[in-house]
CSV table of N, CA and C in Angstrom, one decimal:
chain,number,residue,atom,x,y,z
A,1,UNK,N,11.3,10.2,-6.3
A,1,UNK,CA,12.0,10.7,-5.1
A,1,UNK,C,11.7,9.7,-3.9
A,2,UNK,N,10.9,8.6,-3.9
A,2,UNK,CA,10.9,8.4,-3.1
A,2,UNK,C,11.6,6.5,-3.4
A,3,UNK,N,11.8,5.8,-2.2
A,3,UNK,CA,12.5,4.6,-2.3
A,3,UNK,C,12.1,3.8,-3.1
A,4,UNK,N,13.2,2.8,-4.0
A,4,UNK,CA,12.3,1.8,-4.6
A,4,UNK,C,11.5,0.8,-3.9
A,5,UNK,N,11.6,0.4,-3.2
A,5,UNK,CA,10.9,-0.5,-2.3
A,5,UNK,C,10.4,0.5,-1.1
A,6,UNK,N,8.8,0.6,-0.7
A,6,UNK,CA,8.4,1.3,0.1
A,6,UNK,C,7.1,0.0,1.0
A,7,UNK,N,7.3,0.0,2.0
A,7,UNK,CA,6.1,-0.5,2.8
A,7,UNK,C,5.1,0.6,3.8
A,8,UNK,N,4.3,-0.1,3.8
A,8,UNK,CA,3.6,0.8,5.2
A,8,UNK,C,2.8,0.1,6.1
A,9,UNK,N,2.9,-0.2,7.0
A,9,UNK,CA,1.9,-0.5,8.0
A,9,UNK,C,1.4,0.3,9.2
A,10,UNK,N,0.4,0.3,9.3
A,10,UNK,CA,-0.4,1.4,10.6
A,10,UNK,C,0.3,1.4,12.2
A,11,UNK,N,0.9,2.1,12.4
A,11,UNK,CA,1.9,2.3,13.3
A,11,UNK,C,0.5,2.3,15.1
A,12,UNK,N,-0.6,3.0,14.7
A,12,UNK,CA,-1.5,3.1,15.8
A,12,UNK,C,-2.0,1.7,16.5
A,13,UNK,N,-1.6,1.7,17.6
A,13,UNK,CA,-2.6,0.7,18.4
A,13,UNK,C,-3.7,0.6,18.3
A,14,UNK,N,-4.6,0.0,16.9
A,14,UNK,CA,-5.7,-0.2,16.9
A,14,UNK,C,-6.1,-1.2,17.3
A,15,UNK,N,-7.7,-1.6,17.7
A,15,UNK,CA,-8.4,-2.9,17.5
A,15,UNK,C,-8.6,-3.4,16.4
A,16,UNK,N,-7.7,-4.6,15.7
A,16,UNK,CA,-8.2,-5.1,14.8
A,16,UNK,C,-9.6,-6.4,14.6
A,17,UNK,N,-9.9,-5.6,13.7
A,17,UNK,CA,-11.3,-7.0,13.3
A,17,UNK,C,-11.2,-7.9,13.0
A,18,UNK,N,-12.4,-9.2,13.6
A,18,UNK,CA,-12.1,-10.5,13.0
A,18,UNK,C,-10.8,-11.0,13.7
A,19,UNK,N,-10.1,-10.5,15.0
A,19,UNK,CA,-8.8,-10.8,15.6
A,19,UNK,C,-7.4,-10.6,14.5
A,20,UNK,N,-7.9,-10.3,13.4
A,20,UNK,CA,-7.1,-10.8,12.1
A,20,UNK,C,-5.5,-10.3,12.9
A,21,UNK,N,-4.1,-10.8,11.9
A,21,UNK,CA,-3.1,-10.3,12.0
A,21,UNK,C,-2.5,-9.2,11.3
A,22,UNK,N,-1.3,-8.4,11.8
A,22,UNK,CA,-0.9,-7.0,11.6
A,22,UNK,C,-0.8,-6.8,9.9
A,23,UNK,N,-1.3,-6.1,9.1
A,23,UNK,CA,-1.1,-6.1,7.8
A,23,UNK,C,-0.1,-4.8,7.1
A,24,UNK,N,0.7,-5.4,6.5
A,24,UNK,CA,2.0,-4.4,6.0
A,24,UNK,C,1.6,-4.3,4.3
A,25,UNK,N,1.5,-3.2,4.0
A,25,UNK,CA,1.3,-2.7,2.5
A,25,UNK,C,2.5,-2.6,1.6
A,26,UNK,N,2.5,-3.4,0.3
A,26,UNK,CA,3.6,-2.8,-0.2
A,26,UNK,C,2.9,-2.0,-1.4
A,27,UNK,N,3.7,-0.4,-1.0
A,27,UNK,CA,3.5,0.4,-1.5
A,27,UNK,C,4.2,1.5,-3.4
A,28,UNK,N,5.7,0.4,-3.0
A,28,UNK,CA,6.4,0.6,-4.0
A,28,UNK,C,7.4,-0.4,-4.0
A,29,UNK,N,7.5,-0.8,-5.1
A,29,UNK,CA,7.9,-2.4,-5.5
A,29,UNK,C,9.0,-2.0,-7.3
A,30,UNK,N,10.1,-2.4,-7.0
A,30,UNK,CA,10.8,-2.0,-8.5
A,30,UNK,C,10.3,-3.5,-9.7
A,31,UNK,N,10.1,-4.5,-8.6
A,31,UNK,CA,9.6,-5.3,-10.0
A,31,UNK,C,7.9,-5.3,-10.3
A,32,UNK,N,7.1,-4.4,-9.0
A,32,UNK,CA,5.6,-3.7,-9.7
A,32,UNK,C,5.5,-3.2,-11.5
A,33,UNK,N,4.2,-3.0,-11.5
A,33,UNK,CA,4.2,-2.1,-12.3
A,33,UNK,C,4.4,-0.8,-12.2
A,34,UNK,N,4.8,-0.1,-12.8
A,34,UNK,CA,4.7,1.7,-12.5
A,34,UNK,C,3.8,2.8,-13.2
A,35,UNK,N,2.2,2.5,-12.4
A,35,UNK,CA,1.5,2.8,-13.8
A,35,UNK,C,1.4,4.9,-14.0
A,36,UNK,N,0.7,5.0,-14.8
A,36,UNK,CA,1.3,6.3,-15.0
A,36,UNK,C,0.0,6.6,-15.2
A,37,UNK,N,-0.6,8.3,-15.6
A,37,UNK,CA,-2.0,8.8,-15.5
A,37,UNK,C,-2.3,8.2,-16.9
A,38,UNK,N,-1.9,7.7,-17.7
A,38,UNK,CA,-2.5,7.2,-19.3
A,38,UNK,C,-2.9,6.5,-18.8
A,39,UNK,N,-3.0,5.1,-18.0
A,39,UNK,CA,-3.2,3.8,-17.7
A,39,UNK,C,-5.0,4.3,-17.3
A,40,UNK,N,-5.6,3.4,-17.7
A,40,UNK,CA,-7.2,3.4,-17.9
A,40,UNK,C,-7.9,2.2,-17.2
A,41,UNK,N,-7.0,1.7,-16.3
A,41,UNK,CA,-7.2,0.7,-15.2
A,41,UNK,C,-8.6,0.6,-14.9
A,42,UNK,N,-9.5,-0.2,-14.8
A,42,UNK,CA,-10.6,-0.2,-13.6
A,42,UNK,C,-11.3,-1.3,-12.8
A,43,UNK,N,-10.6,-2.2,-12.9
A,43,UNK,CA,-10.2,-3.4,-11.7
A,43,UNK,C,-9.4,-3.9,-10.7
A,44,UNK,N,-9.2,-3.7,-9.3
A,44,UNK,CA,-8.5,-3.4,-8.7
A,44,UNK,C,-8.5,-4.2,-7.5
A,45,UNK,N,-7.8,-5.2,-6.7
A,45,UNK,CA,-7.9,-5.6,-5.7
A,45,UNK,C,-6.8,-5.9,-5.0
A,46,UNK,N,-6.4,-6.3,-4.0
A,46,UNK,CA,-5.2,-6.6,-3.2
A,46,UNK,C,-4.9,-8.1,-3.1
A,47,UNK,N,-3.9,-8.3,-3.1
A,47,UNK,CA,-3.1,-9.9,-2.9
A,47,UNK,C,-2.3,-9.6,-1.9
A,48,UNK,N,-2.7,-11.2,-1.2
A,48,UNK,CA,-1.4,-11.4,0.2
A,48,UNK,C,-0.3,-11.9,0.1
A,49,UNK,N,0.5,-11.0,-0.5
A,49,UNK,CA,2.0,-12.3,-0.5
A,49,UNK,C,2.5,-13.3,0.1
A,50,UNK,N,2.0,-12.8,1.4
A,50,UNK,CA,2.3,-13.9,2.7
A,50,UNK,C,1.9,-15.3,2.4
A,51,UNK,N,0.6,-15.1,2.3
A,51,UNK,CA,-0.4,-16.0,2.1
A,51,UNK,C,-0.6,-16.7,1.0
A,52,UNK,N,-0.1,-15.9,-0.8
A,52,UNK,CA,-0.4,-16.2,-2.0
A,52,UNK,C,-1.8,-16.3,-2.4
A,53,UNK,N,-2.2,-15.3,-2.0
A,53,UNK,CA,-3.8,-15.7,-2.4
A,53,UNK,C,-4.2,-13.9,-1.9
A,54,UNK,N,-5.6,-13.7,-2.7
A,54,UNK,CA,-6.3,-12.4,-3.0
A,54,UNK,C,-6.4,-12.5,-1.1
A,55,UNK,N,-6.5,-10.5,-1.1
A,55,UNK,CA,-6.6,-10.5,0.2
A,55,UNK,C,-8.2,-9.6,0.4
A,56,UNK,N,-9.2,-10.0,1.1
A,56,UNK,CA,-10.6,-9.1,1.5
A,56,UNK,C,-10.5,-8.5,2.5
A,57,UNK,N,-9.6,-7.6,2.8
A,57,UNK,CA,-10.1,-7.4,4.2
A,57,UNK,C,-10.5,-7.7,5.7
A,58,UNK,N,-10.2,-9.1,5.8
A,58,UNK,CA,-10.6,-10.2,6.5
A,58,UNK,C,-9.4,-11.2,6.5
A,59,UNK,N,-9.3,-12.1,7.5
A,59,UNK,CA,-8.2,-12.8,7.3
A,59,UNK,C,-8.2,-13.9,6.1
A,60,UNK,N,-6.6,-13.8,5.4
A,60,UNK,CA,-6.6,-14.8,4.6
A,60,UNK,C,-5.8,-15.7,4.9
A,61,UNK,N,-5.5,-16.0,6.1
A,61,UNK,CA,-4.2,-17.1,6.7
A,61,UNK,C,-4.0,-16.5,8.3
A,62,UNK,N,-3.1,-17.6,8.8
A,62,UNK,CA,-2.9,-17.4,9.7
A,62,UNK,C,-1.5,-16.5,9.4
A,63,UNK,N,-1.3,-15.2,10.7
A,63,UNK,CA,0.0,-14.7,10.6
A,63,UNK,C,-0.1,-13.2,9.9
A,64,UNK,N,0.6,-12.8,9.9
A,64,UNK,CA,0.8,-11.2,9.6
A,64,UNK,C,0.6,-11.2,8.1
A,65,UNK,N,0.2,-9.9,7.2
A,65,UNK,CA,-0.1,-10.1,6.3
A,65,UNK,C,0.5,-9.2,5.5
A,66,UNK,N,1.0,-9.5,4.2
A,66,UNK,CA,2.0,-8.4,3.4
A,66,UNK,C,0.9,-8.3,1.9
A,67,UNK,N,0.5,-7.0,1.7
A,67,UNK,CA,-0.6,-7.3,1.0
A,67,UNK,C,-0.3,-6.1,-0.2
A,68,UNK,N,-0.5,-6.0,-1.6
A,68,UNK,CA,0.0,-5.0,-2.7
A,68,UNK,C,-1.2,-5.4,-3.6
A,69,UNK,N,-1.4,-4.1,-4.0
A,69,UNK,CA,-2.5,-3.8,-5.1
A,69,UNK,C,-2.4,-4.5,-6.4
A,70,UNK,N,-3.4,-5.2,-6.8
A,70,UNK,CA,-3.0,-5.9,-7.8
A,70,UNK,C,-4.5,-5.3,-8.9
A,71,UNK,N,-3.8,-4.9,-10.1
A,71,UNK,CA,-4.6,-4.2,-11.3
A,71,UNK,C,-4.9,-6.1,-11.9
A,72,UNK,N,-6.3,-6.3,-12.5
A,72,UNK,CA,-6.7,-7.2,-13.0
A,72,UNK,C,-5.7,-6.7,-15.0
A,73,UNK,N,-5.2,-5.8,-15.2
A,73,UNK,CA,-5.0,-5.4,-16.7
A,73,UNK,C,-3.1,-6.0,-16.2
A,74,UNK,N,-2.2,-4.9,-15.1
A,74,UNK,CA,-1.1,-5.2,-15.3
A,74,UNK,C,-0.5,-5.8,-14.2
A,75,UNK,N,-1.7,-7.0,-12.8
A,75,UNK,CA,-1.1,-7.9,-12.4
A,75,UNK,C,-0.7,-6.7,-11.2
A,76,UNK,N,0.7,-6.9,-10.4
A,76,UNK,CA,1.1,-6.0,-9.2
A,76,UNK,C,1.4,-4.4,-9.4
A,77,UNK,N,1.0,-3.6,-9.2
A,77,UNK,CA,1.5,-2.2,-9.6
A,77,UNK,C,1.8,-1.3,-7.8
A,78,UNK,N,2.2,-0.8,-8.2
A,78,UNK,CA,3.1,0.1,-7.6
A,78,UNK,C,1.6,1.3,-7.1
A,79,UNK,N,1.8,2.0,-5.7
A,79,UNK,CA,0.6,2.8,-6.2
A,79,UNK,C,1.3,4.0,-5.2
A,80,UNK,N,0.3,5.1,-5.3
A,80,UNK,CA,1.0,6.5,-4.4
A,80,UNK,C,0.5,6.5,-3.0
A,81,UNK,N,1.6,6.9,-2.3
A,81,UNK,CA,1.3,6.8,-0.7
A,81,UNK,C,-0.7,7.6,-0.1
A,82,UNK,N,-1.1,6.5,0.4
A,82,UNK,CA,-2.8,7.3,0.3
A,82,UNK,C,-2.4,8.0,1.8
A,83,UNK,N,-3.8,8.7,1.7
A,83,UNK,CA,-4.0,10.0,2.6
A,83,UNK,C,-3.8,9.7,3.8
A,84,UNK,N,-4.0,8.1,4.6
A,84,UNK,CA,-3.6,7.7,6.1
A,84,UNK,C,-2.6,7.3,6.3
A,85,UNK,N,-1.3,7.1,4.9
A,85,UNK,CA,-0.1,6.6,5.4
A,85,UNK,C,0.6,8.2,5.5
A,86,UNK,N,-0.2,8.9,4.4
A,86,UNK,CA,1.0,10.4,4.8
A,86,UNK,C,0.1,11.1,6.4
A,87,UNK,N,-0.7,11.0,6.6
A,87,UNK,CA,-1.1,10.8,8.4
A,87,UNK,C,0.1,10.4,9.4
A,88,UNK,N,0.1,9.1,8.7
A,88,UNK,CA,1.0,8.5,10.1
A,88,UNK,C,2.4,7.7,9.4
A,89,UNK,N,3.1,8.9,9.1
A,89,UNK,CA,4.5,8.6,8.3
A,89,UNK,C,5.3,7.4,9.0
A,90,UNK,N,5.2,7.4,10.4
A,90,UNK,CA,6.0,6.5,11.0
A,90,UNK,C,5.7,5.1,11.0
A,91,UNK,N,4.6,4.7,9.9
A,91,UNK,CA,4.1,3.2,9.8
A,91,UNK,C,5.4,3.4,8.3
A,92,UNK,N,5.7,4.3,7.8
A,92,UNK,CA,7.2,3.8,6.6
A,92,UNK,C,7.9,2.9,6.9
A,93,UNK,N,8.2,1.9,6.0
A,93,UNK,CA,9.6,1.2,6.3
A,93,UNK,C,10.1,1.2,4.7
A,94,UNK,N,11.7,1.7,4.7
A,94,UNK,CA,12.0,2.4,5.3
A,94,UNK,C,11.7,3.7,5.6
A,95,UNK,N,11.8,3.9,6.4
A,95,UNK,CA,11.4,5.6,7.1
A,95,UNK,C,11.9,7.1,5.7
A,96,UNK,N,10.5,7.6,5.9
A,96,UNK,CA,10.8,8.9,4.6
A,96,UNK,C,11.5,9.7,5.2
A,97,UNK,N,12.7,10.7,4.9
A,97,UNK,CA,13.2,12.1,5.4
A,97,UNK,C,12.1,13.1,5.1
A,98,UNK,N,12.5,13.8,5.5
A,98,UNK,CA,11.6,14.9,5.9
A,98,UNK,C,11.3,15.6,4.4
A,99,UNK,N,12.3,15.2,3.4
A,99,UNK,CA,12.1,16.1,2.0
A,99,UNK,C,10.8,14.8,1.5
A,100,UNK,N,11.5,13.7,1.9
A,100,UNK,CA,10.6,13.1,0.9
A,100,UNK,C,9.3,13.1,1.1
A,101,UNK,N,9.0,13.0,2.4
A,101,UNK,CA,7.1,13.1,2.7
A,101,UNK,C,6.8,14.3,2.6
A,102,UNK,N,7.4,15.5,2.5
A,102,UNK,CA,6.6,17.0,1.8
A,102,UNK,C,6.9,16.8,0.4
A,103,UNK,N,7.6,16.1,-0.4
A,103,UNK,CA,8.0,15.8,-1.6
A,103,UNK,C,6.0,15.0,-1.9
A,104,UNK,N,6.1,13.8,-1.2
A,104,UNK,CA,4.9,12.6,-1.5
A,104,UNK,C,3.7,13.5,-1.1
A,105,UNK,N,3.7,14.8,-0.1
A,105,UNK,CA,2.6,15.0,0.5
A,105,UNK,C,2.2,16.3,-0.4
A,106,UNK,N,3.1,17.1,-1.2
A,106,UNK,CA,2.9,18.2,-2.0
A,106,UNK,C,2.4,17.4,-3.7
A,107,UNK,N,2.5,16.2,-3.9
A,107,UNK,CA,2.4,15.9,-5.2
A,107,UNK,C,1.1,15.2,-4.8
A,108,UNK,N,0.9,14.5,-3.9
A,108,UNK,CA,-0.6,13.9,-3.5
A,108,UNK,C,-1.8,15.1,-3.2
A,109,UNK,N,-1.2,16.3,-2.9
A,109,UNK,CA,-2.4,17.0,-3.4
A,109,UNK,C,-2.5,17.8,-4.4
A,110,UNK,N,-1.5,17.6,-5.5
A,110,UNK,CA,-1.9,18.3,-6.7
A,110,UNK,C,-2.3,17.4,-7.6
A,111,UNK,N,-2.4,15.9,-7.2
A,111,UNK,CA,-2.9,14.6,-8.1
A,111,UNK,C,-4.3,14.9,-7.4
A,112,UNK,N,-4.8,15.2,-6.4
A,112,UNK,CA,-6.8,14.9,-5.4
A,112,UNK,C,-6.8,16.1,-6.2
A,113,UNK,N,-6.3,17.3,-6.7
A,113,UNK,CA,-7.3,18.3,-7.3
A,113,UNK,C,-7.8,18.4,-8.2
C-alpha cells in the first residue's frame, strides 16, 4: 500500500552534529530488496548514495546526504517506515494520504508486538 519509491527526511528544525548536511532516507526502493519475515539477516548498515560510500552517522562528504539500509547478505533492501518517520509524516516524499500512514502505522504495530 504504500509507494514504490518512498523517502524520508526529518522535517524538524534540528541542530545537527558535526555541522553535518540534511540527510534523506530511502525507505522504499522498487529495485531494493524486499525482504520478508523468513529473511534471517544480521548485518546491517547504511550507504550514502550521494556520496557512494558506507554512511556512520557522521559526515561522509560534503553536501546533503541520501542514505538506504544496506543488508551485508542482500546488498540494498527496502525497510518499514520506523517509529520517528510515522511521528513526523511530513518529512514523506512523496507525501502519504491519510489511508496510507494509518495503513503503515496499524501494520507497524502489529510487526513491535
Amino acid at each position: 500500500m504504500l509507494p514504490p519509491r518512498l523517502l524520508w527526511c526529518d522535517p524538524r528544525p534540528i541542530p545537527r552534529f558535526n555541522r553535518q548536511e540534511p540527510v534523506t532516507q530511502i525507505v522504499r526502493d522498487p529495485d531494493f530488496y524486499d525482504p520478508s519475515d523468513e529473511d534471517d539477516c544480521a548485518s546491517y548498515g547504511y550507504f550514502c548514495q550521494a556520496h557512494d560510500r558506507p554512511y556512520w552517522y557522521e559526515s561522509c562528504g560534503e553536501g546533503p546526504h541520501l542514505i538506504a539500509l544496506h543488508c551485508e547478505e542482500h546488498g540494498l533492501e527496502s525497510m518499514w517506515p520506523q517509529p520517528l518517520m510515522l511521528m513526523f509524516p511530513e518529512g514523506f516524499a512523496p507525501p502519504l494520504s491519510d489511508a496510507q500512514l494509518a495503513w503503515a502505522r496499524a501494520e507497524g504495530d502489529s510487526v513491535q508486538a
